[in-house]
Tab-separated table of C-alpha atoms and ligand atoms in Angstrom:
chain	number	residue	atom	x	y	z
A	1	UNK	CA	0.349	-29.025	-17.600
A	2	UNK	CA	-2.284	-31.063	-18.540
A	3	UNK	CA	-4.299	-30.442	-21.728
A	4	UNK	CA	-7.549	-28.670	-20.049
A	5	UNK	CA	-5.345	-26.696	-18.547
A	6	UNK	CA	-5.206	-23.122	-20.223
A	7	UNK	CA	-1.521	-21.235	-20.074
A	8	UNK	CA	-2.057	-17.570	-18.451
A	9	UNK	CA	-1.109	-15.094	-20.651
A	10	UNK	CA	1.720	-12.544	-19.521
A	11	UNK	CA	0.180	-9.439	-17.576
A	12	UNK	CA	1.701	-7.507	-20.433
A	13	UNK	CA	-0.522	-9.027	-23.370
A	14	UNK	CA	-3.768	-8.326	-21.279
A	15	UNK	CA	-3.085	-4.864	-19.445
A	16	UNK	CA	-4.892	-2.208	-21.567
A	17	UNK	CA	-4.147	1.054	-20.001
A	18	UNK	CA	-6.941	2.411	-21.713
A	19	UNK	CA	-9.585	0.001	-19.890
A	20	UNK	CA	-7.919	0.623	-16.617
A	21	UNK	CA	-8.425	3.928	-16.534
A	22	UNK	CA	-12.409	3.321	-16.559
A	23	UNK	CA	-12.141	2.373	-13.103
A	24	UNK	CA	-13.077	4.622	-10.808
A	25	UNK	CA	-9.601	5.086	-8.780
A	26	UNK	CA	-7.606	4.301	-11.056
A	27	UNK	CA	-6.593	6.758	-13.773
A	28	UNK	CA	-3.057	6.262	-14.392
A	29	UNK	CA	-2.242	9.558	-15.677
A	30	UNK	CA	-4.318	12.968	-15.152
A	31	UNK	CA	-3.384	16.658	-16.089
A	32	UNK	CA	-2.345	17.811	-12.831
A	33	UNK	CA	-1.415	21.600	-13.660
A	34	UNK	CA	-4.235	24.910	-14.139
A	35	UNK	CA	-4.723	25.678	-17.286
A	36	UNK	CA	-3.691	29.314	-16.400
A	37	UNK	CA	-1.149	30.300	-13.435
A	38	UNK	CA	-2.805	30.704	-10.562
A	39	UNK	CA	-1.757	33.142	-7.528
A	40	UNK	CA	1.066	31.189	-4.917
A	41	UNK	CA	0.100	30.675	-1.585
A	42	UNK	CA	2.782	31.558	0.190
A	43	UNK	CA	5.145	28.663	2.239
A	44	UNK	CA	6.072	29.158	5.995
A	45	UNK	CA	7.648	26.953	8.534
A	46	UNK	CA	5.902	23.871	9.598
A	47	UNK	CA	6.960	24.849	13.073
A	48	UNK	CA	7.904	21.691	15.789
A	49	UNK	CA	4.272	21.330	17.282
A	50	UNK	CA	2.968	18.751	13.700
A	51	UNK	CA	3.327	15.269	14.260
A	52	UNK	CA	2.683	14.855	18.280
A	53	UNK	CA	-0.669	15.414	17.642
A	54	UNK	CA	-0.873	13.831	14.485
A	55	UNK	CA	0.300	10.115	15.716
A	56	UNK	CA	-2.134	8.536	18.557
A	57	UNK	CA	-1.158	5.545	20.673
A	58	UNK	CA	-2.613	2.997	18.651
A	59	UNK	CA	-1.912	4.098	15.134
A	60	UNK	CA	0.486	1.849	14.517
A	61	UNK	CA	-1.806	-1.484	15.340
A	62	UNK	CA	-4.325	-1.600	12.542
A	63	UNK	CA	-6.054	-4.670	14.365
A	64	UNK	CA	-7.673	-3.538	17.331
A	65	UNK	CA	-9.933	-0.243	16.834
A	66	UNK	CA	-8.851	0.731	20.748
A	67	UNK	CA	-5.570	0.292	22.365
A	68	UNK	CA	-5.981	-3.041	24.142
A	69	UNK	CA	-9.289	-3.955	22.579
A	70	UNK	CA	-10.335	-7.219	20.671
A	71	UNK	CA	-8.306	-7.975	17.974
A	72	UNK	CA	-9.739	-8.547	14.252
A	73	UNK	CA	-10.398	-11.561	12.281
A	74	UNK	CA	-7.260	-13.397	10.107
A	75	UNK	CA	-3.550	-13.953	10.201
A	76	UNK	CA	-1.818	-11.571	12.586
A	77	UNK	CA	0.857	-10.379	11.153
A	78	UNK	CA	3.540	-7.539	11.969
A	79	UNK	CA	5.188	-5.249	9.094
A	80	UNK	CA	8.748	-3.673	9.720
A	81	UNK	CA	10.850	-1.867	7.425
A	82	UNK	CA	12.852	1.404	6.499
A	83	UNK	CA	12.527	4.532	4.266
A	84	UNK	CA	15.210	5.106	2.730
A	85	UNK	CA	17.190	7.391	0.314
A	86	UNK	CA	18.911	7.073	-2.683
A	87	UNK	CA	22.221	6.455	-1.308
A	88	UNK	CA	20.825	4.084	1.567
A	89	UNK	CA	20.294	6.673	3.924
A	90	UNK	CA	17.968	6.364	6.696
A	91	UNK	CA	14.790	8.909	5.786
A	92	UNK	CA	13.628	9.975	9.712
A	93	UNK	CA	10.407	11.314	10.665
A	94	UNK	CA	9.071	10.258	7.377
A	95	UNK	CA	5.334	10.272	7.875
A	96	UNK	CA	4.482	6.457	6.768
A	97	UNK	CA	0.418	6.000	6.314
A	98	UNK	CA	-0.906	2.504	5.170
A	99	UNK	CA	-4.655	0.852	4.458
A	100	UNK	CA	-6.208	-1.872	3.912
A	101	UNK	CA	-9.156	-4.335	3.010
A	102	UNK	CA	-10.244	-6.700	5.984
A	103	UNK	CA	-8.948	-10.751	5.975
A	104	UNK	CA	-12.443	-11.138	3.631
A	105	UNK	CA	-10.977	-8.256	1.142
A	106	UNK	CA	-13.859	-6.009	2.336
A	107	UNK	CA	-12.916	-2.438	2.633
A	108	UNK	CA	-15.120	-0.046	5.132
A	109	UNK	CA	-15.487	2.422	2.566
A	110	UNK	CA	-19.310	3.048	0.773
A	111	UNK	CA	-17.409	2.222	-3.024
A	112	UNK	CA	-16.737	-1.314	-1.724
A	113	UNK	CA	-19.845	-2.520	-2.545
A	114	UNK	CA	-19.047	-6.367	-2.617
A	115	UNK	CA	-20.990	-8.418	-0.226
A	116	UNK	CA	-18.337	-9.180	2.177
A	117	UNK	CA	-18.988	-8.690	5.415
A	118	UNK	CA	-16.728	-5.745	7.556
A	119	UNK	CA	-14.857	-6.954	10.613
A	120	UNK	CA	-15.875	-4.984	13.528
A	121	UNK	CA	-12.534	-4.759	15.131
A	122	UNK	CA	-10.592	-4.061	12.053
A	123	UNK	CA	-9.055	-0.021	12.028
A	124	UNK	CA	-7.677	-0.660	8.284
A	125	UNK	CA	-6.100	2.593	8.779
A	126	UNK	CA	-2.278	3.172	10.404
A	127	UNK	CA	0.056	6.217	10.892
A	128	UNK	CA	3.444	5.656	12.033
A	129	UNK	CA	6.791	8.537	11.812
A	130	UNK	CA	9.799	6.569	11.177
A	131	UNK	CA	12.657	7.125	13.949
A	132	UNK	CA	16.338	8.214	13.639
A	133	UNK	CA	17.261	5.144	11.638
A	134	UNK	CA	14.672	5.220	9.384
A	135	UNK	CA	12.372	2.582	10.303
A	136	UNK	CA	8.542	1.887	11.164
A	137	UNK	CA	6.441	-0.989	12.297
A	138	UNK	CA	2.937	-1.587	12.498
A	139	UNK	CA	0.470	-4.930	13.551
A	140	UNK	CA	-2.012	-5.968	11.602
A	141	UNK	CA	-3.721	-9.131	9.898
A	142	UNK	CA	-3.228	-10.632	6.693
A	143	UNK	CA	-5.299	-8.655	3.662
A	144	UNK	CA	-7.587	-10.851	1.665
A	145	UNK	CA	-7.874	-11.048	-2.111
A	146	UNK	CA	-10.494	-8.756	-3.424
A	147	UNK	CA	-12.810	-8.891	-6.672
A	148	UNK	CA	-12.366	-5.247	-8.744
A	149	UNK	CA	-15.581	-4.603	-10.069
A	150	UNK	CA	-16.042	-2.891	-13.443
A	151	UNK	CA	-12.955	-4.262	-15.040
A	152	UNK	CA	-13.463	-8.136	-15.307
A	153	UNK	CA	-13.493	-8.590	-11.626
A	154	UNK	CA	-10.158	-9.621	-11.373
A	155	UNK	CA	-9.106	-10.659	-8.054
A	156	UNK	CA	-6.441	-8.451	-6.351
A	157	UNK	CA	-3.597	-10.324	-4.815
A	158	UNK	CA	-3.496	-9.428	-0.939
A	159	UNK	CA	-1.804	-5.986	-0.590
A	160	UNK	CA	-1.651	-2.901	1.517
A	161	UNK	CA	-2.015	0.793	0.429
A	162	UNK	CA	1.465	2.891	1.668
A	163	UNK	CA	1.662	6.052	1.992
A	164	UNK	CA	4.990	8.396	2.710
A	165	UNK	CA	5.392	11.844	3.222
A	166	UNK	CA	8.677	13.385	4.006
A	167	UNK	CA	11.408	16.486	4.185
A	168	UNK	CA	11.697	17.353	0.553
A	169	UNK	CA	9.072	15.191	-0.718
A	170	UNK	CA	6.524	17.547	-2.340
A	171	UNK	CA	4.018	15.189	-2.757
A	172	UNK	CA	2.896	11.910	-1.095
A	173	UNK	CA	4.659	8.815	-2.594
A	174	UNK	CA	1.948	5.903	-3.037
A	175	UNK	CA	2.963	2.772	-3.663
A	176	UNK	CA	1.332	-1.139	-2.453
A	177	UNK	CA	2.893	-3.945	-0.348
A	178	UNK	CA	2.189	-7.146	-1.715
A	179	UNK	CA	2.932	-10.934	-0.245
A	180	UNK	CA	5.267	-13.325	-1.102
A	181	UNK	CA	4.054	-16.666	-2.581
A	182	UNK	CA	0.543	-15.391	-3.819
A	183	UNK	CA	-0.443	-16.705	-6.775
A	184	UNK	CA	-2.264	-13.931	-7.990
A	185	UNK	CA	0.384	-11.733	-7.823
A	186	UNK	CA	1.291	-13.448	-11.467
A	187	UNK	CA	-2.075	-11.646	-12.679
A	188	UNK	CA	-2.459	-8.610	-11.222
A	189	UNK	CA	-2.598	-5.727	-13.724
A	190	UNK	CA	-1.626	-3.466	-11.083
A	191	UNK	CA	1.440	-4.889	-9.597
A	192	UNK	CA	2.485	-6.264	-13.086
A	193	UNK	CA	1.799	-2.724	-14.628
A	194	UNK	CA	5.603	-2.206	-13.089
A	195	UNK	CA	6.779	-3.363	-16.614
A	196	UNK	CA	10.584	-3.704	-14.806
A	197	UNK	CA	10.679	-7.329	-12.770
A	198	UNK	CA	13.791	-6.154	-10.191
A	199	UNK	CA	11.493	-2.967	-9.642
A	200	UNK	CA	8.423	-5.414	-9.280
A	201	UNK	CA	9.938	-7.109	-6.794
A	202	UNK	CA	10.776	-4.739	-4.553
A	203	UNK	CA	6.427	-4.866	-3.857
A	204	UNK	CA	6.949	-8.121	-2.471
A	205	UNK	CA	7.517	-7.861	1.317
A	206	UNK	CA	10.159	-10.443	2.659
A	207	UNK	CA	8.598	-13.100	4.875
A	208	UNK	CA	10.135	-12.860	8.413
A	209	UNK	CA	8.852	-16.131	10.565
A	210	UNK	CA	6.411	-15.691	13.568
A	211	UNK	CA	7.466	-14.247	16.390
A	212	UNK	CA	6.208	-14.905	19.705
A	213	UNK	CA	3.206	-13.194	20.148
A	214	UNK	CA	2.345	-15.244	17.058
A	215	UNK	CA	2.240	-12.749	14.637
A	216	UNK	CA	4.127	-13.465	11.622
A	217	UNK	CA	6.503	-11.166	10.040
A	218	UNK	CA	6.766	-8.949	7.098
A	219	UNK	CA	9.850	-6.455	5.685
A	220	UNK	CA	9.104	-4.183	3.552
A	221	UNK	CA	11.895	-1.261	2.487
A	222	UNK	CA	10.793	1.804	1.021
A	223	UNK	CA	13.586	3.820	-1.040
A	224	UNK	CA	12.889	7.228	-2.019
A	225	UNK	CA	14.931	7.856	-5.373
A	226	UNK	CA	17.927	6.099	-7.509
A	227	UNK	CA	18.165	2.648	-8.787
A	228	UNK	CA	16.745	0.449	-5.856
A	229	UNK	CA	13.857	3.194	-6.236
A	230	UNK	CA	10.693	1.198	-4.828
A	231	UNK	CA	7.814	1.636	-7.687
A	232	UNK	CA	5.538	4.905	-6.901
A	233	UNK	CA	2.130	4.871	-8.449
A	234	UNK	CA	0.256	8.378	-9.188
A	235	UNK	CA	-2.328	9.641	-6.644
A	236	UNK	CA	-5.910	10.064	-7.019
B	301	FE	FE1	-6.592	-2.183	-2.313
C-alpha cells in the first residue's frame, strides 16, 4: 500500500444504524403491530385459479419489455437458483419477484432522481414460481453501481432486489443478490450490515461462465430457515 493510500475502515466502524434510518427506504426496524387489537379479517382458501394469471410469458426476462423485443443495454446475464428449506428441501411454487436498477444504476422509479439516463428496453421487474424442484431462472443484464443520495452518496455495489413468497411464509422474505468480485461490496453498509461473514456470503451469487447465447451465468440459492438461512432484510 503505498503511503497516499488511505486503509478503508471496516463496514462495522462506519455503519451508524441511526443515520441509515434517515434514508427514505431504509428504516431498519419499524413498530409493525396496532396499538390496540384490531378486528381479524377472516382467512379462506386461496383456491387453484392464483398464479396462472399472475405469471405472463415474459416475466422471467427482465431485458426485453416484450417477448421477443430489443434487448437492453449491458452485460447479459442469466440468474438460476433454488428456494429452499431448512433441511434442503426443494420450496415449489414459491412466488420469486426480483428488481433492479438499469446497467447505468438508474432505476425507473420518480425517487431515483440521479441523472442517469433510463434504458428504454429495460423491464427491471421479474416474476417467476419456482417448479417441483425448487428452482427459478430469469435473463437479465448486469446492474450498475448506484450513488445513495442523502447518506454520503455511497455507491451501491451492483445488486438485485428478491423477493419470495411462499406456503407458510406469512410475509414476503426480502433479501439482495450481490456479484462476486465487486469491489464495493467491501463498503457497502447494506450488505456488510449482515454482521455474520458465512451469512454475508451467501448474498454473493456464484459466477457460472457464459453460456451460448452469451449470457453469462449467475447461482443464487435462497434458503428459507436454519443455519444456511440466506440473510432477510425487513420490508418497507
Ligand atoms: Fe437497489
Amino acid at each position: 500500500m503505498s503511503s497516499e493510500t488511505k486503509p478503508i475502515p471496516h463496514p462495522s466502524v462506519f455503519v451508524d444504524k441511526k443515520r441509515l434510518e434517515l434514508i427514505k427506504g431504509y428504516r431498519v426496524h419499524e413498530k409493525r403491530t396496532p396499538a390496540k387489537p384490531l378486528p381479524v379479517t377472516p382467512s379462506q382458501t386461496l383456491g387453484p385459479f392464483f398464479s396462472l394469471g399472475l405469471i405472463r410469458e415474459g416475466d422471467d426476462d427482465l431485458a426485453a419489455r416484450a417477448v421477443g423485443g430489443p434487448r437492453a443495454e449491458g452485460l447479459p446475464i442469466y440468474v438460476t437458483g433454488r428456494v429452499l428449506d431448512e433441511d434442503g428441501k426443494p420450496v415449489r411454487k414459491a412466488l420469486v419477484e426480483v428488481w433492479q436498477a438499469n446497467c447505468r444504476g438508474k432505476y425507473e422509479h420518480p425517487d431515483d432522481v440521479t441523472p442517469q439516463p433510463t434504458d428504454p428496453n429495460l423491464k427491471a421487474f421479474g416474476r417467476m414460481l419456482t417448479k417441483d424442484d425448487g428452482s427459478f431462472r430469469f435473463r437479465s443484464i448486469k446492474p450498475g453501481a448506484y450513488p445513495n443520495p442523502g447518506y454520503d452518496n455511497w455507491m451501491r455495489p451492483p445488486h438485485i432486489h428478491f423477493s419470495i413468497l411462499c406456503a407458510g411464509v406469512m410475509q414476503r422474505l426480502i433479501t439482495q443478490m450481490y456479484f462476486p468480485g465487486e469491489p464495493l461490496n467491501d463498503i457497502d453498509p447494506i450488505l456488510n450490515g449482515v454482521e455474520d461473514l458465512e451469512a454475508r456470503a451467501l448474498l454473493v451469487a456464484k459466477e457460472l461462465g457464459r453460456n451460448e447465447q452469451g449470457e453469462t451465468g449467475y447461482e443464487f440459492n435462497i434458503v428459507l430457515r436454519g443455519k444456511a438461512e440466506t440473510p432477510f432484510m425487513l420490508d418497507h
